[in-house]
PDB file of C-alpha atoms and ligand atoms in Angstrom:
ATOM      1  CA  MET A 169     109.646 100.469  90.726  1.00  0.00           C
ATOM      2  CA  SER A 170     113.052 101.828  89.905  1.00  0.00           C
ATOM      3  CA  ASP A 171     114.250 105.475  89.985  1.00  0.00           C
ATOM      4  CA  CYS A 172     111.374 105.082  93.549  1.00  0.00           C
ATOM      5  CA  ILE A 173     113.341 106.431  97.063  1.00  0.00           C
ATOM      6  CA  PHE A 174     110.710 104.066  99.131  1.00  0.00           C
ATOM      7  CA  CYS A 175     111.505 101.184  96.988  1.00  0.00           C
ATOM      8  CA  LYS A 176     114.717 102.033  97.256  1.00  0.00           C
ATOM      9  CA  ILE A 177     114.705 101.825 101.436  1.00  0.00           C
ATOM     10  CA  ALA A 178     112.371  98.613 101.389  1.00  0.00           C
ATOM     11  CA  ASN A 179     115.357  97.124  98.653  1.00  0.00           C
ATOM     12  CA  LYS A 180     117.669  98.070 101.452  1.00  0.00           C
ATOM     13  CA  GLU A 181     119.184  99.688  98.133  1.00  0.00           C
ATOM     14  CA  ILE A 182     119.834 103.616 100.132  1.00  0.00           C
ATOM     15  CA  PRO A 183     119.800 103.384 104.072  1.00  0.00           C
ATOM     16  CA  ALA A 184     117.389 103.732 106.876  1.00  0.00           C
ATOM     17  CA  THR A 185     116.902 102.974 110.612  1.00  0.00           C
ATOM     18  CA  ILE A 186     114.629 100.769 110.151  1.00  0.00           C
ATOM     19  CA  VAL A 187     111.742  99.593 113.588  1.00  0.00           C
ATOM     20  CA  TYR A 188     109.697  97.212 111.910  1.00  0.00           C
ATOM     21  CA  GLU A 189     110.377  94.657 108.934  1.00  0.00           C
ATOM     22  CA  ASP A 190     108.354  92.455 107.944  1.00  0.00           C
ATOM     23  CA  GLN A 191     107.875  90.730 104.539  1.00  0.00           C
ATOM     24  CA  ASP A 192     104.975  92.557 102.954  1.00  0.00           C
ATOM     25  CA  MET A 193     106.506  95.684 105.244  1.00  0.00           C
ATOM     26  CA  ILE A 194     108.518  98.193 106.699  1.00  0.00           C
ATOM     27  CA  ALA A 195     108.800 100.981 109.144  1.00  0.00           C
ATOM     28  CA  PHE A 196     112.154 103.359 109.438  1.00  0.00           C
ATOM     29  CA  ASN A 197     112.343 106.753 110.573  1.00  0.00           C
ATOM     30  CA  ASP A 198     111.567 110.257 109.267  1.00  0.00           C
ATOM     31  CA  LEU A 199     114.667 111.928 107.540  1.00  0.00           C
ATOM     32  CA  GLU A 200     112.793 114.868 108.930  1.00  0.00           C
ATOM     33  CA  PRO A 201     111.069 114.303 112.146  1.00  0.00           C
ATOM     34  CA  GLN A 202     108.797 116.852 112.953  1.00  0.00           C
ATOM     35  CA  ALA A 203     107.987 114.980 116.383  1.00  0.00           C
ATOM     36  CA  PRO A 204     110.351 112.989 119.027  1.00  0.00           C
ATOM     37  CA  VAL A 205     109.163 109.748 116.949  1.00  0.00           C
ATOM     38  CA  HIS A 206     108.229 110.172 113.353  1.00  0.00           C
ATOM     39  CA  VAL A 207     108.222 106.917 111.924  1.00  0.00           C
ATOM     40  CA  LEU A 208     107.040 105.861 107.941  1.00  0.00           C
ATOM     41  CA  LEU A 209     104.981 102.650 107.021  1.00  0.00           C
ATOM     42  CA  ILE A 210     105.105 101.432 103.839  1.00  0.00           C
ATOM     43  CA  PRO A 211     104.542  98.794 102.081  1.00  0.00           C
ATOM     44  CA  LYS A 212     106.935  96.697 100.203  1.00  0.00           C
ATOM     45  CA  LYS A 213     105.158  96.813  96.856  1.00  0.00           C
ATOM     46  CA  HIS A 214     104.866  99.957  95.276  1.00  0.00           C
ATOM     47  CA  ILE A 215     101.660 102.028  95.287  1.00  0.00           C
ATOM     48  CA  GLU A 216     101.852 105.571  94.239  1.00  0.00           C
ATOM     49  CA  SER A 217      99.064 106.839  96.688  1.00  0.00           C
ATOM     50  CA  MET A 218      96.005 106.507  98.390  1.00  0.00           C
ATOM     51  CA  ASP A 219      94.660 106.850  94.519  1.00  0.00           C
ATOM     52  CA  ASP A 220      96.393 103.745  93.767  1.00  0.00           C
ATOM     53  CA  ILE A 221      94.981 101.263  96.488  1.00  0.00           C
ATOM     54  CA  LYS A 222      93.081  98.645  94.684  1.00  0.00           C
ATOM     55  CA  ASP A 223      90.552  96.530  96.046  1.00  0.00           C
ATOM     56  CA  SER A 224      93.279  93.680  95.468  1.00  0.00           C
ATOM     57  CA  ASP A 225      95.357  95.908  97.927  1.00  0.00           C
ATOM     58  CA  LYS A 226      92.860  95.377 100.949  1.00  0.00           C
ATOM     59  CA  GLU A 227      94.894  92.457 103.205  1.00  0.00           C
ATOM     60  CA  LEU A 228      98.003  94.202 102.191  1.00  0.00           C
ATOM     61  CA  ILE A 229      97.216  97.670 103.614  1.00  0.00           C
ATOM     62  CA  GLY A 230      94.714  96.119 106.649  1.00  0.00           C
ATOM     63  CA  HIS A 231      98.372  94.339 107.417  1.00  0.00           C
ATOM     64  CA  ILE A 232      99.309  97.571 108.213  1.00  0.00           C
ATOM     65  CA  MET A 233      96.332  99.265 109.912  1.00  0.00           C
ATOM     66  CA  CYS A 234      96.708  96.151 112.036  1.00  0.00           C
ATOM     67  CA  LYS A 235     100.897  96.215 113.065  1.00  0.00           C
ATOM     68  CA  VAL A 236     100.289 100.176 113.783  1.00  0.00           C
ATOM     69  CA  LYS A 237      99.690  99.147 116.979  1.00  0.00           C
ATOM     70  CA  GLU A 238     102.302  97.087 117.596  1.00  0.00           C
ATOM     71  CA  ILE A 239     104.793  99.901 116.443  1.00  0.00           C
ATOM     72  CA  ALA A 240     103.502 102.332 118.266  1.00  0.00           C
ATOM     73  CA  SER A 241     104.014  99.743 121.640  1.00  0.00           C
ATOM     74  CA  LYS A 242     107.728  99.052 120.805  1.00  0.00           C
ATOM     75  CA  LEU A 243     107.730 102.724 119.941  1.00  0.00           C
ATOM     76  CA  GLU A 244     106.678 103.453 123.374  1.00  0.00           C
ATOM     77  CA  LEU A 245     103.952 105.126 122.546  1.00  0.00           C
ATOM     78  CA  GLU A 246     101.446 104.476 125.361  1.00  0.00           C
ATOM     79  CA  ASN A 247     100.089 108.464 125.827  1.00  0.00           C
ATOM     80  CA  GLY A 248      98.999 108.376 121.515  1.00  0.00           C
ATOM     81  CA  TYR A 249      99.928 109.300 118.284  1.00  0.00           C
ATOM     82  CA  ARG A 250      99.143 110.167 115.089  1.00  0.00           C
ATOM     83  CA  LEU A 251      98.970 108.180 111.625  1.00  0.00           C
ATOM     84  CA  VAL A 252      98.741 110.733 109.252  1.00  0.00           C
ATOM     85  CA  GLY A 253      98.266 109.760 105.024  1.00  0.00           C
ATOM     86  CA  ASN A 254      98.983 113.010 102.397  1.00  0.00           C
ATOM     87  CA  CYS A 255      97.740 112.374  99.522  1.00  0.00           C
ATOM     88  CA  GLY A 256      98.159 113.997  95.887  1.00  0.00           C
ATOM     89  CA  GLU A 257      99.228 117.861  95.268  1.00  0.00           C
ATOM     90  CA  ASP A 258      96.696 119.263  98.475  1.00  0.00           C
ATOM     91  CA  GLY A 259      97.538 116.935 100.797  1.00  0.00           C
ATOM     92  CA  TYR A 260     100.787 117.772 100.575  1.00  0.00           C
ATOM     93  CA  GLN A 261     102.093 114.305  99.075  1.00  0.00           C
ATOM     94  CA  THR A 262     106.116 114.367  98.507  1.00  0.00           C
ATOM     95  CA  VAL A 263     106.931 111.376  97.943  1.00  0.00           C
ATOM     96  CA  MET A 264     104.812 108.944  94.985  1.00  0.00           C
ATOM     97  CA  HIS A 265     105.099 106.025  97.069  1.00  0.00           C
ATOM     98  CA  LEU A 266     102.426 104.943  99.929  1.00  0.00           C
ATOM     99  CA  HIS A 267     102.999 105.796 103.295  1.00  0.00           C
ATOM    100  CA  PHE A 268     101.314 106.680 106.455  1.00  0.00           C
ATOM    101  CA  HIS A 269     103.304 108.676 108.988  1.00  0.00           C
ATOM    102  CA  LEU A 270     103.635 107.550 112.526  1.00  0.00           C
ATOM    103  CA  LEU A 271     104.438 110.620 114.824  1.00  0.00           C
ATOM    104  CA  GLY A 272     103.898 110.421 118.867  1.00  0.00           C
ATOM    105  CA  LYS A 273     105.509 111.420 122.068  1.00  0.00           C
ATOM    106  CA  ARG A 274     104.452 115.313 121.744  1.00  0.00           C
ATOM    107  CA  LYS A 275     101.135 117.010 121.825  1.00  0.00           C
ATOM    108  CA  MET A 276      99.462 117.199 118.739  1.00  0.00           C
ATOM    109  CA  THR A 277      97.587 119.825 117.681  1.00  0.00           C
ATOM    110  CA  TRP A 278      94.298 120.471 115.551  1.00  0.00           C
ATOM    111  CA  PRO A 279      93.620 121.364 112.711  1.00  0.00           C
ATOM    112  CA  PRO A 280      96.559 120.570 111.109  1.00  0.00           C
ATOM    113  CA  GLY A 281      98.299 122.638 108.738  1.00  0.00           C
TER     114      GLY A 281
HETATM  115  P1  5GP B 343     104.680 113.543 102.212  1.00  0.00           P
HETATM  116  O1  5GP B 343     104.744 114.164 102.012  1.00  0.00           O
HETATM  117  O2  5GP B 343     104.548 112.719 101.007  1.00  0.00           O
HETATM  118  O3  5GP B 343     103.812 112.527 103.262  1.00  0.00           O
HETATM  119  O4  5GP B 343     105.893 112.325 103.000  1.00  0.00           O
HETATM  120  C1  5GP B 343     106.992 111.847 102.879  1.00  0.00           C
HETATM  121  C2  5GP B 343     108.219 111.842 104.021  1.00  0.00           C
HETATM  122  O5  5GP B 343     109.183 111.273 103.293  1.00  0.00           O
HETATM  123  C3  5GP B 343     108.758 113.057 104.558  1.00  0.00           C
HETATM  124  O6  5GP B 343     108.268 113.550 106.222  1.00  0.00           O
HETATM  125  C4  5GP B 343     110.291 113.316 104.478  1.00  0.00           C
HETATM  126  O7  5GP B 343     110.665 113.746 105.611  1.00  0.00           O
HETATM  127  C5  5GP B 343     110.113 111.283 103.817  1.00  0.00           C
HETATM  128  N1  5GP B 343     111.863 111.441 103.198  1.00  0.00           N
HETATM  129  C6  5GP B 343     111.699 111.892 102.223  1.00  0.00           C
HETATM  130  N2  5GP B 343     113.019 111.281 101.596  1.00  0.00           N
HETATM  131  C7  5GP B 343     113.218 109.962 102.634  1.00  0.00           C
HETATM  132  C8  5GP B 343     114.958 109.908 102.535  1.00  0.00           C
HETATM  133  O8  5GP B 343     115.316 109.314 101.612  1.00  0.00           O
HETATM  134  N3  5GP B 343     114.417 109.216 103.801  1.00  0.00           N
HETATM  135  C9  5GP B 343     113.327 109.278 104.837  1.00  0.00           C
HETATM  136  N4  5GP B 343     114.356 108.002 105.840  1.00  0.00           N
HETATM  137  N5  5GP B 343     112.780 109.737 104.707  1.00  0.00           N
HETATM  138  C10 5GP B 343     112.351 110.684 103.900  1.00  0.00           C
HETATM  139 ZN1   ZN B 344     107.950 102.916  95.268  1.00  0.00          ZN
END
């Protein structure tokens, strides 16, 4: 999608610090980190939100989930981490391209804000 900021990051049209990339997904540092490690995992394909995932995206979403532990290991999150997916207004989704926040290197609290 031409005016999507995360599509532009995936297409290298705007810079980001990339920590992992393959043909289907990319992981890069969040611009406003909420933890010492704060990475966003996105599919390269433009999917607006969790609500827009289709059955035909099963393999893609499964692929991203299967890569979480590898990326977490690369970022040395051996003590644990949190994976967050915000959806829609109540979920506080601000960028309309599906993404998962991978947060680590600090003790998280519950419930989330
Ligand atoms: P959301 O609120 O949609 O779950 O999360 C969007 C995230 O994208 C926020 O944590 C925000 O800091 C991050 N973000 C927004 N614009 C940019 C950008 O241009 N580059 C990077 N690296 N992160 C961004
Ligand atoms: Zn996009």
